[in-house]
């Protein structure tokens, strides 16, 4: 179970990646009429990722062998980018 806990700092990025892939597929299969729904869902995914970024437990955390750092500055910059 420990390897899954190592992914918690990267959870906002995982949410965005999975959401983007799903929304691309929705856009492909639903066609032209899906642009409004895809736009709303993309904004919702950004809001969810921002909320998860805020709610991830604080403190400097490293994952992926130290190549992914999650600290207060990273949290601030992520939320700023999501907005």
N, CA, C and O of each residue as an XYZ file, in Angstrom:
332
protein
N       0.817     -1.196      0.000
C       0.000      0.000      0.000
C       0.859      1.258      0.000
O       0.390      2.321     -0.407
N       2.080      1.159      0.439
C       2.963      2.329      0.491
C       3.206      2.938     -0.890
O       3.242      4.165     -0.990
N       3.376      2.158     -1.960
C       3.585      2.801     -3.267
C       2.411      3.680     -3.695
O       2.621      4.685     -4.373
N       1.185      3.330     -3.318
C       0.045      4.180     -3.652
C       0.075      5.482     -2.875
O      -0.333      6.521     -3.392
N       0.555      5.439     -1.637
C       0.656      6.663     -0.850
C       1.730      7.588     -1.406
O       1.670      8.800     -1.199
N       2.708      7.034     -2.106
C       3.735      7.865     -2.737
C       3.162      8.699     -3.874
O       3.774      9.690     -4.271
N       2.012      8.326     -4.403
C       1.393      9.060     -5.506
C       0.528     10.233     -5.049
O       0.074     11.020     -5.880
N       0.295     10.361     -3.757
C      -0.579     11.423     -3.253
C      -0.094     12.816     -3.647
O      -0.930     13.636     -4.027
N       1.201     13.140     -3.584
C       1.607     14.489     -4.023
C       1.327     14.751     -5.497
O       1.146     15.906     -5.883
N       1.287     13.737     -6.316
C       1.025     13.901     -7.747
C      -0.447     13.712     -8.093
O      -0.791     13.651     -9.273
N      -1.312     13.620     -7.109
C      -2.729     13.365     -7.350
C      -3.400     14.446     -8.216
O      -4.187     14.089     -9.092
N      -3.132     15.745     -8.017
C      -3.763     16.735     -8.908
C      -3.381     16.537    -10.372
O      -4.226     16.680    -11.256
N      -2.126     16.213    -10.633
C      -1.697     15.980    -12.015
C      -2.348     14.726    -12.587
O      -2.699     14.687    -13.766
N      -2.508     13.711    -11.759
C      -3.172     12.494    -12.215
C      -4.639     12.765    -12.544
O      -5.166     12.255    -13.532
N      -5.287     13.567    -11.715
C      -6.687     13.922    -11.967
C      -6.806     14.650    -13.296
O      -7.695     14.350    -14.093
N      -5.915     15.606    -13.538
C      -5.976     16.359    -14.794
C      -5.677     15.484    -16.001
O      -6.321     15.622    -17.041
N      -4.711     14.589    -15.875
C      -4.360     13.730    -17.008
C      -5.499     12.777    -17.358
O      -5.834     12.606    -18.530
N      -6.088     12.163    -16.346
C      -7.186     11.230    -16.590
C      -8.412     11.971    -17.126
O      -9.097     11.484    -18.026
N      -8.682     13.151    -16.566
C      -9.813     13.945    -17.049
C      -9.613     14.375    -18.495
O     -10.546     14.321    -19.297
N      -8.410     14.798    -18.828
C      -8.140     15.230    -20.203
C      -8.321     14.080    -21.183
O      -8.909     14.260    -22.249
N      -7.820     12.901    -20.831
C      -7.983     11.746    -21.722
C      -9.457     11.387    -21.890
O      -9.912     11.100    -22.998
N     -10.201     11.405    -20.777
C     -11.625     11.073    -20.855
C     -12.386     12.110    -21.673
O     -13.248     11.750    -22.474
N     -12.080     13.389    -21.484
C     -12.780     14.434    -22.225
C     -12.430     14.416    -23.702
O     -13.270     14.736    -24.543
N     -11.200     14.046    -24.025
C     -10.856     13.881    -25.440
C     -11.688     12.781    -26.076
O     -12.159     12.930    -27.203
N     -11.868     11.692    -25.370
C     -12.671     10.591    -25.907
C     -14.139     10.995    -26.037
O     -14.799     10.638    -27.013
N     -14.645     11.733    -25.060
C     -16.031     12.208    -25.144
C     -16.198     13.115    -26.356
O     -17.178     12.996    -27.092
N     -15.251     14.014    -26.566
C     -15.323     14.908    -27.711
C     -15.277     14.170    -29.038
O     -15.942     14.556    -29.999
N     -14.491     13.110    -29.080
C     -14.381     12.334    -30.324
C     -15.671     11.588    -30.613
O     -16.161     11.613    -31.743
N     -16.221     10.931    -29.620
C     -17.383     10.075    -29.860
C     -18.707     10.836    -29.888
O     -19.656     10.372    -30.519
N     -18.800     11.990    -29.225
C     -20.060     12.742    -29.244
C     -20.093     13.784    -30.333
O     -21.172     14.252    -30.696
N     -18.951     14.161    -30.865
C     -18.910     15.074    -32.002
C     -19.059     16.536    -31.647
O     -18.765     16.960    -30.530
N     -19.527     17.302    -32.631
C     -19.599     18.760    -32.527
C     -20.476     19.248    -31.374
O     -20.178     20.282    -30.776
N     -21.521     18.543    -31.059
C     -22.458     18.986    -30.034
C     -21.950     18.858    -28.616
O     -22.648     19.249    -27.681
N     -20.769     18.330    -28.428
C     -20.285     18.090    -27.073
C     -19.364     19.181    -26.555
O     -18.862     19.066    -25.437
N     -19.122     20.229    -27.321
C     -18.124     21.215    -26.907
C     -18.515     21.948    -25.621
O     -17.650     22.205    -24.784
N     -19.767     22.283    -25.446
C     -20.191     22.976    -24.220
C     -20.039     22.071    -22.998
O     -19.582     22.508    -21.942
N     -20.425     20.811    -23.157
C     -20.308     19.873    -22.038
C     -18.846     19.596    -21.703
O     -18.485     19.508    -20.529
N     -18.008     19.458    -22.720
C     -16.586     19.201    -22.494
C     -15.934     20.401    -21.820
O     -15.075     20.237    -20.954
N     -16.335     21.598    -22.211
C     -15.790     22.806    -21.593
C     -16.152     22.876    -20.120
O     -15.296     23.159    -19.282
N     -17.422     22.618    -19.797
C     -17.843     22.639    -18.388
C     -17.129     21.560    -17.583
O     -16.726     21.804    -16.446
N     -16.970     20.382    -18.154
C     -16.286     19.303    -17.457
C     -14.800     19.612    -17.266
O     -14.220     19.237    -16.247
N     -14.186     20.283    -18.223
C     -12.781     20.654    -18.093
C     -12.591     21.677    -16.974
O     -11.636     21.586    -16.203
N     -13.494     22.643    -16.886
C     -13.426     23.619    -15.801
C     -13.646     22.921    -14.461
O     -12.973     23.236    -13.480
N     -14.581     21.978    -14.415
C     -14.813     21.225    -13.181
C     -13.574     20.419    -12.796
O     -13.239     20.338    -11.614
N     -12.897     19.828    -13.761
C     -11.678     19.070    -13.470
C     -10.591     19.977    -12.906
O      -9.866     19.580    -11.994
N     -10.470     21.188    -13.437
C      -9.497     22.139    -12.901
C      -9.834     22.546    -11.475
O      -8.941     22.674    -10.637
N     -11.111     22.751    -11.195
C     -11.531     23.103     -9.833
C     -11.255     21.949     -8.871
O     -10.756     22.163     -7.766
N     -11.578     20.736     -9.291
C     -11.323     19.562     -8.440
C      -9.819     19.412     -8.184
O      -9.408     19.138     -7.056
N      -9.009     19.588     -9.213
C      -7.555     19.480     -9.045
C      -7.039     20.565     -8.104
O      -6.151     20.302     -7.293
N      -7.581     21.775     -8.197
C      -7.169     22.849     -7.287
C      -7.558     22.527     -5.844
O      -6.774     22.749     -4.922
N      -8.762     22.007     -5.653
C      -9.193     21.640     -4.302
C      -8.354     20.503     -3.730
O      -8.008     20.520     -2.549
N      -8.031     19.529     -4.549
C      -7.179     18.424     -4.085
C      -5.792     18.945     -3.741
O      -5.182     18.495     -2.771
N      -5.287     19.893     -4.532
C      -3.985     20.487     -4.242
C      -3.998     21.183     -2.889
O      -3.036     21.084     -2.126
N      -5.076     21.881     -2.593
C      -5.183     22.580     -1.310
C      -5.309     21.589     -0.160
O      -4.756     21.822      0.915
N      -6.022     20.497     -0.364
C      -6.303     19.553      0.718
C      -5.259     18.467      0.925
O      -5.346     17.726      1.904
N      -4.271     18.345      0.036
C      -3.208     17.355      0.248
C      -2.438     17.772      1.490
O      -2.122     18.951      1.651
N      -2.126     16.817      2.381
C      -1.404     17.178      3.609
C      -0.127     17.939      3.306
O       0.589     17.636      2.352
N       0.145     18.947      4.149
C       1.264     19.851      3.921
C       2.619     19.260      4.238
O       2.764     18.068      4.513
N       3.595     20.130      4.191
C       4.968     19.730      4.440
C       5.663     19.330      3.164
O       5.026     18.858      2.221
N       6.955     19.514      3.130
C       7.694     19.095      1.932
C       7.617     17.576      1.753
O       7.957     16.811      2.655
N       7.169     17.165      0.583
C       7.056     15.737      0.286
C       7.742     15.466     -1.037
O       7.606     16.235     -1.989
N       8.470     14.381     -1.091
C       9.166     13.966     -2.298
C       8.595     12.646     -2.773
O       8.225     11.792     -1.967
N       8.525     12.484     -4.067
C       8.110     11.209     -4.633
C       8.845     11.008     -5.956
O       9.544     11.908     -6.419
N       8.696      9.869     -6.547
C       9.395      9.497     -7.778
C      10.903      9.662     -7.621
O      11.569     10.237     -8.482
N      11.426      9.156     -6.524
C      12.867      9.183     -6.292
C      13.420     10.574     -6.063
O      14.591     10.823     -6.352
N      12.613     11.483     -5.553
C      13.058     12.835     -5.276
C      12.916     13.791     -6.440
O      13.281     14.961     -6.317
N      12.401     13.333     -7.560
C      12.273     14.216     -8.722
C      10.968     15.009     -8.720
O      10.807     15.920     -9.533
N      10.043     14.687     -7.833
C       8.770     15.400     -7.737
C       8.676     15.952     -6.317
O       8.580     15.192     -5.353
N       8.703     17.271     -6.198
C       8.680     17.934     -4.892
C       7.330     18.598     -4.705
O       6.844     19.292     -5.597
N       6.729     18.386     -3.554
C       5.464     19.030     -3.221
C       5.660     19.778     -1.911
O       5.686     19.172     -0.840
N       5.797     21.089     -1.998
C       5.933     21.929     -0.811
C       4.963     23.104     -0.936
O       4.133     23.130     -1.845
N       5.064     24.064     -0.036
C       4.094     25.168     -0.046
C       4.220     26.036     -1.294
O       3.211     26.541     -1.787
N       5.430     26.222     -1.818
C       5.574     27.000     -3.050
C       4.969     26.255     -4.236
O       4.301     26.860     -5.075
N       5.198     24.952     -4.309
C       4.604     24.153     -5.383
C       3.082     24.190     -5.291
O       2.397     24.266     -6.311
N       2.563     24.137     -4.085
C       1.108     24.208     -3.891
C       0.567     25.542     -4.405
O      -0.439     25.575     -5.113
N       1.234     26.639     -4.048
C       0.805     27.964     -4.485
C       0.834     28.071     -6.007
O      -0.123     28.554     -6.611
N       1.909     27.631     -6.625
C       2.036     27.737     -8.078
C       1.025     26.857     -8.805
O       0.505     27.250     -9.850
N       0.740     25.676     -8.268
C      -0.258     24.807     -8.895
C      -1.631     25.450     -8.870
O      -2.327     25.485     -9.885
N      -2.023     25.961     -7.705
C      -3.348     26.591     -7.598
C      -3.414     27.817     -8.497
O      -4.448     28.068     -9.115
N      -2.324     28.590     -8.582
C      -2.294     29.747     -9.460
C      -2.468     29.326    -10.924
O      -3.196     29.978    -11.672
N      -1.817     28.262    -11.326
C      -1.966     27.764    -12.704
C      -3.376     27.234    -12.960
O      -3.920     27.425    -14.048
N      -3.963     26.580    -11.984
C      -5.321     26.057    -12.173
C      -6.330     27.190    -12.322
O      -7.308     27.063    -13.058
N      -6.092     28.291    -11.625
C      -7.007     29.435    -11.744
C      -6.833     30.116    -13.083
O      -7.516     31.100    -13.368
